[in-house]
mmCIF file of C-alpha atoms in Angstrom:
data_model
loop_
_atom_site.group_PDB
_atom_site.id
_atom_site.type_symbol
_atom_site.label_atom_id
_atom_site.label_comp_id
_atom_site.label_asym_id
_atom_site.label_seq_id
_atom_site.Cartn_x
_atom_site.Cartn_y
_atom_site.Cartn_z
ATOM 1 C CA MET Q 73 114.732 -27.686 -102.182
ATOM 2 C CA SER Q 74 114.256 -28.575 -97.895
ATOM 3 C CA THR Q 75 111.488 -29.477 -96.310
ATOM 4 C CA LYS Q 76 110.280 -26.932 -93.103
ATOM 5 C CA VAL Q 77 108.331 -28.633 -90.884
ATOM 6 C CA SER Q 78 106.437 -26.723 -87.313
ATOM 7 C CA ILE Q 79 103.482 -28.375 -84.548
ATOM 8 C CA SER Q 80 101.471 -26.665 -82.918
ATOM 9 C CA LYS Q 81 99.207 -27.680 -79.881
ATOM 10 C CA PHE Q 82 96.758 -26.355 -78.598
ATOM 11 C CA ASP Q 83 95.279 -27.568 -74.643
ATOM 12 C CA SER Q 84 91.980 -27.249 -75.471
ATOM 13 C CA LEU Q 85 88.896 -24.460 -77.483
ATOM 14 C CA LYS Q 86 86.132 -24.011 -75.643
ATOM 15 C CA GLY Q 87 83.672 -25.606 -78.492
ATOM 16 C CA ASN Q 88 85.708 -28.812 -78.309
ATOM 17 C CA GLU Q 89 83.341 -31.069 -75.758
ATOM 18 C CA GLU Q 90 80.567 -30.356 -77.573
ATOM 19 C CA PHE Q 91 81.974 -30.372 -81.049
ATOM 20 C CA ILE Q 92 83.310 -34.667 -80.008
ATOM 21 C CA GLY Q 93 79.856 -34.849 -78.382
ATOM 22 C CA GLY Q 94 78.382 -34.321 -81.902
ATOM 23 C CA LYS Q 95 77.952 -30.696 -82.126
ATOM 24 C CA PHE Q 96 79.240 -28.565 -84.349
ATOM 25 C CA LYS Q 97 79.352 -24.673 -82.285
ATOM 26 C CA ARG Q 98 80.918 -21.587 -83.561
ATOM 27 C CA TYR Q 99 82.721 -19.567 -80.938
ATOM 28 C CA GLU Q 100 84.686 -16.057 -81.701
ATOM 29 C CA GLU Q 101 87.183 -17.264 -78.641
ATOM 30 C CA ASP Q 102 88.155 -19.966 -80.793
ATOM 31 C CA ILE Q 103 88.925 -18.403 -84.255
ATOM 32 C CA SER Q 104 90.662 -15.700 -82.701
ATOM 33 C CA ALA Q 105 92.652 -18.874 -80.656
ATOM 34 C CA ILE Q 106 93.278 -21.256 -83.943
ATOM 35 C CA LYS Q 107 94.200 -17.785 -85.601
ATOM 36 C CA GLU Q 108 97.287 -17.487 -83.598
ATOM 37 C CA LYS Q 109 98.752 -21.104 -83.497
ATOM 38 C CA LEU Q 110 98.298 -20.584 -87.889
ATOM 39 C CA ARG Q 111 99.665 -17.609 -87.558
ATOM 40 C CA GLU Q 112 103.004 -19.296 -84.870
ATOM 41 C CA VAL Q 113 103.329 -22.113 -87.018
ATOM 42 C CA ILE Q 114 103.918 -20.046 -90.568
ATOM 43 C CA GLU Q 115 106.176 -18.448 -88.291
ATOM 44 C CA LYS Q 116 109.055 -21.360 -86.983
ATOM 45 C CA SER Q 117 107.958 -22.868 -91.139
ATOM 46 C CA VAL Q 118 109.078 -19.882 -92.933
ATOM 47 C CA GLY Q 119 109.983 -16.523 -90.327
ATOM 48 C CA SER Q 120 107.479 -14.894 -92.202
ATOM 49 C CA ILE Q 121 103.755 -15.276 -94.814
ATOM 50 C CA ASP Q 122 105.945 -12.183 -96.617
ATOM 51 C CA LYS Q 123 107.565 -14.954 -97.638
ATOM 52 C CA LEU Q 124 104.618 -16.936 -98.835
ATOM 53 C CA ILE Q 125 102.439 -14.056 -100.825
ATOM 54 C CA LYS Q 126 103.975 -11.492 -102.766
ATOM 55 C CA ASN Q 127 101.087 -7.739 -103.086
ATOM 56 C CA GLY Q 128 98.693 -8.559 -105.343
ATOM 57 C CA ASP Q 129 98.615 -12.818 -104.313
ATOM 58 C CA ARG Q 130 95.776 -14.266 -105.513
ATOM 59 C CA VAL Q 131 95.661 -17.131 -102.673
ATOM 60 C CA LEU Q 132 93.758 -19.949 -102.960
ATOM 61 C CA ILE Q 133 92.926 -23.020 -100.102
ATOM 62 C CA LYS Q 134 92.403 -25.673 -100.560
ATOM 63 C CA PRO Q 135 90.530 -27.665 -97.545
ATOM 64 C CA ASN Q 136 90.110 -31.296 -97.751
ATOM 65 C CA LEU Q 137 85.935 -31.782 -98.846
ATOM 66 C CA ALA Q 138 85.911 -35.170 -99.222
ATOM 67 C CA PHE Q 139 82.040 -35.891 -99.234
ATOM 68 C CA LEU Q 140 79.082 -34.453 -98.132
ATOM 69 C CA ALA Q 141 79.176 -34.590 -94.858
ATOM 70 C CA PRO Q 142 78.803 -32.211 -91.204
ATOM 71 C CA PRO Q 143 81.274 -30.497 -89.307
ATOM 72 C CA GLU Q 144 81.178 -33.185 -86.661
ATOM 73 C CA SER Q 145 81.485 -35.788 -89.315
ATOM 74 C CA PHE Q 146 85.582 -35.805 -88.460
ATOM 75 C CA SER Q 147 85.505 -36.281 -92.175
ATOM 76 C CA VAL Q 148 86.518 -32.670 -93.106
ATOM 77 C CA VAL Q 149 88.474 -30.058 -92.713
ATOM 78 C CA ASP Q 150 87.159 -27.979 -89.652
ATOM 79 C CA PRO Q 151 84.898 -25.193 -90.984
ATOM 80 C CA ARG Q 152 87.186 -22.867 -87.661
ATOM 81 C CA VAL Q 153 90.384 -23.915 -89.383
ATOM 82 C CA ILE Q 154 89.077 -22.386 -92.511
ATOM 83 C CA GLU Q 155 87.490 -19.677 -91.175
ATOM 84 C CA ALA Q 156 90.878 -18.577 -88.637
ATOM 85 C CA LEU Q 157 93.353 -18.931 -92.027
ATOM 86 C CA VAL Q 158 90.681 -16.427 -94.440
ATOM 87 C CA ALA Q 159 90.584 -14.048 -91.968
ATOM 88 C CA LEU Q 160 94.972 -14.839 -90.940
ATOM 89 C CA LEU Q 161 95.465 -14.087 -94.752
ATOM 90 C CA LYS Q 162 92.691 -10.989 -95.460
ATOM 91 C CA GLU Q 163 94.370 -8.852 -92.161
ATOM 92 C CA GLU Q 164 97.729 -10.190 -92.634
ATOM 93 C CA SER Q 165 98.783 -10.794 -95.558
ATOM 94 C CA GLN Q 166 99.413 -8.657 -99.144
ATOM 95 C CA ALA Q 167 97.467 -10.792 -101.338
ATOM 96 C CA GLY Q 168 94.887 -9.239 -103.684
ATOM 97 C CA GLU Q 169 92.763 -12.122 -103.942
ATOM 98 C CA VAL Q 170 91.624 -15.560 -101.467
ATOM 99 C CA TRP Q 171 89.647 -17.835 -102.852
ATOM 100 C CA VAL Q 172 88.439 -21.288 -101.011
ATOM 101 C CA GLY Q 173 87.439 -24.264 -102.791
ATOM 102 C CA ASP Q 174 87.373 -28.306 -103.649
ATOM 103 C CA ASN Q 175 85.307 -31.139 -105.851
ATOM 104 C CA PRO Q 176 84.537 -33.880 -103.354
ATOM 105 C CA SER Q 177 86.718 -36.859 -104.147
ATOM 106 C CA LEU Q 178 83.231 -39.264 -104.453
ATOM 107 C CA GLY Q 179 84.648 -36.861 -108.314
ATOM 108 C CA LYS Q 180 82.843 -35.325 -110.670
ATOM 109 C CA HIS Q 181 80.821 -36.819 -111.332
ATOM 110 C CA VAL Q 182 79.192 -38.427 -108.417
ATOM 111 C CA GLY Q 183 79.768 -35.813 -105.511
ATOM 112 C CA ARG Q 184 78.984 -31.922 -106.160
ATOM 113 C CA ALA Q 185 80.861 -30.103 -104.073
ATOM 114 C CA LYS Q 186 78.235 -26.696 -103.714
ATOM 115 C CA PRO Q 187 76.663 -28.485 -101.375
ATOM 116 C CA ALA Q 188 79.200 -30.343 -99.860
ATOM 117 C CA PHE Q 189 80.171 -26.879 -98.863
ATOM 118 C CA LYS Q 190 77.281 -26.092 -97.085
ATOM 119 C CA ALA Q 191 76.962 -28.853 -94.856
ATOM 120 C CA ALA Q 192 80.667 -28.647 -94.254
ATOM 121 C CA GLU Q 193 80.171 -25.477 -93.298
ATOM 122 C CA MET Q 194 83.207 -24.476 -94.750
ATOM 123 C CA GLU Q 195 81.185 -21.826 -97.090
ATOM 124 C CA GLN Q 196 79.404 -19.593 -94.448
ATOM 125 C CA ALA Q 197 83.537 -20.410 -92.633
ATOM 126 C CA ALA Q 198 84.624 -18.913 -96.175
ATOM 127 C CA TYR Q 199 82.937 -16.274 -96.248
ATOM 128 C CA ARG Q 200 83.056 -15.117 -92.463
ATOM 129 C CA GLY Q 201 87.114 -14.876 -92.000
ATOM 130 C CA GLY Q 202 86.218 -13.216 -95.521
ATOM 131 C CA ALA Q 203 86.877 -14.754 -98.471
ATOM 132 C CA ASP Q 204 87.019 -13.301 -102.085
ATOM 133 C CA ARG Q 205 85.508 -16.603 -102.958
ATOM 134 C CA VAL Q 206 84.105 -20.030 -103.117
ATOM 135 C CA LEU Q 207 84.961 -22.210 -105.613
ATOM 136 C CA TYR Q 208 82.956 -25.512 -106.514
ATOM 137 C CA PHE Q 209 86.216 -26.772 -108.262
ATOM 138 C CA ASP Q 210 83.313 -29.208 -110.094
ATOM 139 C CA GLU Q 211 81.295 -26.013 -112.139
ATOM 140 C CA GLU Q 212 84.589 -24.220 -113.053
ATOM 141 C CA ALA Q 213 86.261 -24.987 -116.180
ATOM 142 C CA SER Q 214 89.403 -27.399 -116.934
ATOM 143 C CA VAL Q 215 92.848 -27.432 -118.510
ATOM 144 C CA GLU Q 216 94.921 -30.362 -119.740
ATOM 145 C CA VAL Q 217 97.865 -30.037 -118.487
ATOM 146 C CA ASP Q 218 100.829 -32.890 -119.663
ATOM 147 C CA ILE Q 219 103.087 -34.381 -115.829
ATOM 148 C CA PRO Q 220 106.993 -34.575 -116.859
ATOM 149 C CA MET Q 221 108.298 -37.156 -116.447
ATOM 150 C CA ALA Q 222 105.176 -38.906 -115.522
ATOM 151 C CA LYS Q 223 105.466 -42.832 -115.720
ATOM 152 C CA VAL Q 224 101.584 -43.554 -116.275
ATOM 153 C CA PHE Q 225 99.084 -40.226 -116.053
ATOM 154 C CA LYS Q 226 100.837 -38.290 -119.273
ATOM 155 C CA LYS Q 227 98.248 -36.102 -118.774
ATOM 156 C CA ALA Q 228 96.084 -34.487 -116.484
ATOM 157 C CA SER Q 229 93.031 -31.987 -116.455
ATOM 158 C CA VAL Q 230 93.683 -30.050 -113.502
ATOM 159 C CA PHE Q 231 90.363 -27.462 -112.454
ATOM 160 C CA ARG Q 232 91.299 -24.228 -114.256
ATOM 161 C CA PRO Q 233 91.386 -22.442 -110.223
ATOM 162 C CA ILE Q 234 95.024 -24.513 -109.151
ATOM 163 C CA LEU Q 235 95.897 -22.921 -112.504
ATOM 164 C CA ASP Q 236 94.886 -19.600 -111.939
ATOM 165 C CA ALA Q 237 96.057 -19.041 -108.715
ATOM 166 C CA ASP Q 238 99.454 -17.573 -107.488
ATOM 167 C CA VAL Q 239 99.058 -19.195 -104.169
ATOM 168 C CA VAL Q 240 97.920 -22.508 -103.567
ATOM 169 C CA ILE Q 241 97.802 -23.449 -99.801
ATOM 170 C CA ASN Q 242 96.764 -27.286 -98.860
ATOM 171 C CA LEU Q 243 94.553 -27.326 -96.115
ATOM 172 C CA PRO Q 244 93.761 -31.599 -95.117
ATOM 173 C CA LYS Q 245 92.443 -33.107 -92.585
ATOM 174 C CA MET Q 246 94.653 -36.256 -90.585
ATOM 175 C CA LYS Q 247 92.125 -39.062 -90.569
ATOM 176 C CA THR Q 248 91.844 -42.396 -91.005
ATOM 177 C CA HIS Q 249 91.602 -44.573 -94.523
ATOM 178 C CA LEU Q 250 90.540 -47.970 -95.277
ATOM 179 C CA GLY Q 251 92.831 -48.315 -97.594
ATOM 180 C CA GLY Q 252 95.629 -45.767 -96.761
ATOM 181 C CA THR Q 253 95.829 -45.984 -93.042
ATOM 182 C CA VAL Q 254 96.472 -42.090 -92.723
ATOM 183 C CA THR Q 255 94.477 -39.257 -95.176
ATOM 184 C CA LEU Q 256 97.099 -35.991 -94.917
ATOM 185 C CA GLY Q 257 98.228 -33.879 -97.756
ATOM 186 C CA LEU Q 258 99.221 -35.175 -100.902
ATOM 187 C CA LYS Q 259 96.193 -38.381 -100.729
ATOM 188 C CA LYS Q 260 93.708 -35.329 -100.567
ATOM 189 C CA LEU Q 261 94.990 -33.107 -103.688
ATOM 190 C CA ALA Q 262 92.975 -35.798 -106.265
ATOM 191 C CA GLY Q 263 90.421 -32.336 -105.508
ATOM 192 C CA TYR Q 264 92.923 -31.251 -108.332
ATOM 193 C CA TYR Q 265 91.702 -33.396 -110.779
ATOM 194 C CA SER Q 266 88.460 -33.892 -112.990
ATOM 195 C CA LYS Q 267 90.098 -36.637 -115.265
ATOM 196 C CA CYS Q 268 92.265 -38.346 -112.196
ATOM 197 C CA ALA Q 269 89.899 -37.612 -108.917
ATOM 198 C CA SER Q 270 87.636 -40.111 -110.929
ATOM 199 C CA ILE Q 271 89.917 -42.949 -111.659
ATOM 200 C CA TRP Q 272 91.709 -42.356 -108.108
ATOM 201 C CA THR Q 273 88.203 -42.884 -106.441
ATOM 202 C CA ALA Q 274 87.186 -45.839 -107.961
ATOM 203 C CA ALA Q 275 90.488 -47.630 -107.221
ATOM 204 C CA GLY Q 276 90.490 -46.738 -103.262
ATOM 205 C CA TYR Q 277 92.953 -43.909 -103.423
ATOM 206 C CA SER Q 278 90.635 -40.753 -103.139
#
Protein backbone atom coordinates (compact mmCIF):
# COMPACT_ATOMS: atom_id res chain seq x y z
CA MET A 1 0.00 0.00 0.00
CA SER A 2 1.48 3.33 -1.06
CA THR A 3 1.40 6.36 1.20
CA LYS A 4 0.42 9.79 -0.05
CA VAL A 5 1.49 12.98 1.67
CA SER A 6 0.11 16.44 0.98
CA ILE A 7 1.31 19.71 2.48
CA SER A 8 -0.46 23.03 2.59
CA LYS A 9 1.12 26.20 3.98
CA PHE A 10 -0.50 29.22 5.60
CA ASP A 11 0.82 32.70 5.07
CA SER A 12 -0.71 33.76 8.38
CA LEU A 13 -3.76 33.52 10.61
CA LYS A 14 -5.35 36.46 12.37
CA GLY A 15 -4.79 35.03 15.84
CA ASN A 16 -1.18 33.92 15.31
CA GLU A 17 0.52 37.02 16.67
CA GLU A 18 -1.41 36.77 19.93
CA PHE A 19 -0.88 33.00 20.02
CA ILE A 20 2.89 33.31 19.63
CA GLY A 21 2.82 36.11 22.19
CA GLY A 22 1.37 33.74 24.77
CA LYS A 23 -2.38 34.33 24.52
CA PHE A 24 -4.74 32.07 22.61
CA LYS A 25 -7.60 33.90 20.92
CA ARG A 26 -10.15 32.39 18.55
CA TYR A 27 -11.26 34.19 15.39
CA GLU A 28 -14.00 32.86 13.12
CA GLU A 29 -11.98 33.64 9.98
CA ASP A 30 -9.11 31.50 11.28
CA ILE A 31 -11.43 28.50 11.65
CA SER A 32 -12.69 29.00 8.09
CA ALA A 33 -9.13 29.30 6.74
CA ILE A 34 -7.97 26.14 8.52
CA LYS A 35 -11.03 24.25 7.33
CA GLU A 36 -10.20 25.22 3.74
CA LYS A 37 -6.62 24.00 4.14
CA LEU A 38 -7.80 20.71 5.64
CA ARG A 39 -10.17 20.23 2.72
CA GLU A 40 -7.28 20.96 0.36
CA VAL A 41 -4.86 18.42 1.87
CA ILE A 42 -7.56 15.72 1.94
CA GLU A 43 -8.34 16.31 -1.73
CA LYS A 44 -4.65 16.28 -2.68
CA SER A 45 -3.91 13.07 -0.80
CA VAL A 46 -6.99 10.88 -1.35
CA GLY A 47 -9.21 12.84 -3.75
CA SER A 48 -12.38 12.91 -1.69
CA ILE A 49 -13.37 12.73 1.95
CA ASP A 50 -15.89 10.06 0.94
CA LYS A 51 -12.97 7.70 0.23
CA LEU A 52 -12.08 7.87 3.91
CA ILE A 53 -15.45 8.06 5.61
CA LYS A 54 -18.50 6.03 4.58
CA ASN A 55 -22.14 6.59 5.39
CA GLY A 56 -22.81 6.22 9.10
CA ASP A 57 -19.17 5.72 10.15
CA ARG A 58 -18.17 6.55 13.69
CA VAL A 59 -15.12 8.77 13.32
CA LEU A 60 -12.66 9.23 16.18
CA ILE A 61 -10.23 12.17 16.05
CA LYS A 62 -7.27 11.52 18.34
CA PRO A 63 -5.27 14.72 18.91
CA ASN A 64 -2.02 15.09 20.85
CA LEU A 65 -3.32 16.05 24.29
CA ALA A 66 0.14 15.54 25.84
CA PHE A 67 -0.51 16.73 29.41
CA LEU A 68 -2.15 19.51 31.41
CA ALA A 69 -1.16 22.45 29.22
CA PRO A 70 -2.84 25.48 27.62
CA PRO A 71 -2.95 25.98 23.83
CA GLU A 72 -0.26 28.67 23.89
CA SER A 73 2.22 26.21 25.46
CA PHE A 74 2.69 24.77 21.94
CA SER A 75 2.65 21.33 23.58
CA VAL A 76 -0.82 20.35 22.35
CA VAL A 77 -2.74 20.42 19.09
CA ASP A 78 -4.04 23.90 18.27
CA PRO A 79 -7.74 23.90 19.27
CA ARG A 80 -8.53 25.85 16.10
CA VAL A 81 -7.48 22.78 14.11
CA ILE A 82 -9.70 20.55 16.25
CA GLU A 83 -12.72 22.80 15.70
CA ALA A 84 -12.09 23.14 11.96
CA LEU A 85 -11.62 19.39 11.40
CA VAL A 86 -14.70 18.44 13.41
CA ALA A 87 -16.78 21.06 11.55
CA LEU A 88 -15.47 19.85 8.18
CA LEU A 89 -16.39 16.24 8.95
CA LYS A 90 -19.83 17.16 10.30
CA GLU A 91 -20.63 19.38 7.33
CA GLU A 92 -19.05 17.55 4.41
CA SER A 93 -18.63 13.87 5.26
CA GLN A 94 -21.13 11.05 5.67
CA ALA A 95 -20.02 10.37 9.25
CA GLY A 96 -22.74 9.15 11.58
CA GLU A 97 -20.90 10.50 14.62
CA VAL A 98 -17.67 12.43 15.18
CA TRP A 99 -15.79 11.88 18.45
CA VAL A 100 -12.67 13.53 19.87
CA GLY A 101 -10.73 11.52 22.43
CA ASP A 102 -7.33 10.96 23.99
CA ASN A 103 -5.40 10.06 27.13
CA PRO A 104 -2.56 12.30 28.39
CA SER A 105 0.94 11.00 27.74
CA LEU A 106 1.68 10.89 31.48
CA GLY A 107 -0.55 7.84 31.54
CA LYS A 108 -3.84 6.72 33.00
CA HIS A 109 -2.56 6.66 36.56
CA VAL A 110 -0.77 10.04 36.57
CA GLY A 111 -2.29 12.34 33.95
CA ARG A 112 -6.04 12.87 33.73
CA ALA A 113 -7.82 13.48 30.43
CA LYS A 114 -10.77 15.63 31.54
CA PRO A 115 -8.79 18.53 33.06
CA ALA A 116 -6.21 18.27 30.26
CA PHE A 117 -8.92 18.57 27.58
CA LYS A 118 -10.32 21.65 29.32
CA ALA A 119 -6.93 23.30 29.90
CA ALA A 120 -5.98 22.80 26.25
CA GLU A 121 -9.39 24.21 25.19
CA MET A 122 -9.82 21.10 23.02
CA GLU A 123 -13.12 20.13 24.61
CA GLN A 124 -14.63 23.55 23.94
CA ALA A 125 -13.26 23.52 20.39
CA ALA A 126 -14.62 20.03 19.68
CA TYR A 127 -18.13 20.95 20.74
CA ARG A 128 -18.02 24.27 18.86
CA GLY A 129 -17.21 22.26 15.74
CA GLY A 130 -20.20 20.00 16.38
CA ALA A 131 -18.58 16.91 17.94
CA ASP A 132 -21.03 14.30 19.17
CA ARG A 133 -18.80 13.20 22.02
CA VAL A 134 -15.55 14.11 23.77
CA LEU A 135 -14.01 10.95 25.20
CA TYR A 136 -11.66 10.86 28.17
CA PHE A 137 -9.90 7.58 27.53
CA ASP A 138 -8.82 7.20 31.16
CA GLU A 139 -12.52 6.98 32.06
CA GLU A 140 -13.25 4.40 29.36
CA ALA A 141 -12.95 0.61 29.50
CA SER A 142 -9.96 -1.04 27.87
CA VAL A 143 -9.71 -4.33 25.97
CA GLU A 144 -6.70 -6.62 25.80
CA VAL A 145 -5.78 -7.46 22.20
CA ASP A 146 -3.08 -9.61 20.62
CA ILE A 147 -0.36 -7.88 18.61
CA PRO A 148 0.42 -9.90 15.47
CA MET A 149 4.13 -10.51 14.80
CA ALA A 150 5.10 -8.73 18.05
CA LYS A 151 8.69 -9.07 19.27
CA VAL A 152 8.48 -7.51 22.74
CA PHE A 153 4.91 -6.68 23.75
CA LYS A 154 2.71 -9.60 22.72
CA LYS A 155 -0.52 -8.00 23.95
CA ALA A 156 -1.78 -4.48 24.54
CA SER A 157 -4.63 -3.06 26.56
CA VAL A 158 -6.42 -0.74 24.11
CA PHE A 159 -8.99 1.84 25.10
CA ARG A 160 -12.43 0.69 23.93
CA PRO A 161 -13.28 3.76 21.75
CA ILE A 162 -10.32 2.95 19.47
CA LEU A 163 -11.93 -0.40 18.68
CA ASP A 164 -15.47 0.98 18.51
CA ALA A 165 -14.60 3.62 15.91
CA ASP A 166 -14.89 2.81 12.19
CA VAL A 167 -12.33 5.48 11.27
CA VAL A 168 -9.54 6.86 13.46
CA ILE A 169 -7.89 10.14 12.47
CA ASN A 170 -4.48 10.59 14.05
CA LEU A 171 -3.98 14.35 14.58
CA PRO A 172 -0.44 14.95 15.87
CA LYS A 173 1.38 18.07 16.98
CA MET A 174 4.84 18.50 15.49
CA LYS A 175 7.20 19.50 18.29
CA THR A 176 10.68 18.82 19.61
CA HIS A 177 11.22 16.06 22.16
CA LEU A 178 14.13 15.26 24.50
CA GLY A 179 14.01 11.51 23.96
CA GLY A 180 12.77 11.24 20.40
CA THR A 181 14.15 14.47 18.82
CA VAL A 182 10.76 15.26 17.31
CA THR A 183 7.16 14.27 18.05
CA LEU A 184 5.07 13.29 15.03
CA GLY A 185 2.28 10.81 14.33
CA LEU A 186 3.73 7.47 15.45
CA LYS A 187 4.94 8.24 18.96
CA LYS A 188 1.65 9.83 19.98
CA LEU A 189 -0.15 6.54 19.36
CA ALA A 190 0.95 5.57 22.88
CA GLY A 191 -2.27 7.27 23.95
CA TYR A 192 -4.24 4.37 22.45
CA TYR A 193 -3.07 2.00 25.14
CA SER A 194 -4.06 1.73 28.78
CA LYS A 195 -1.01 -0.25 29.98
CA CYS A 196 1.64 0.25 27.31
CA ALA A 197 1.31 4.03 27.59
CA SER A 198 2.52 3.92 31.17
CA ILE A 199 5.45 1.69 30.21
CA TRP A 200 6.46 3.92 27.31
CA THR A 201 6.15 7.04 29.44
CA ALA A 202 8.50 5.58 32.02
CA ALA A 203 10.95 4.82 29.22
CA GLY A 204 10.72 8.38 27.91
CA TYR A 205 8.98 7.61 24.64
CA SER A 206 5.46 8.87 25.24
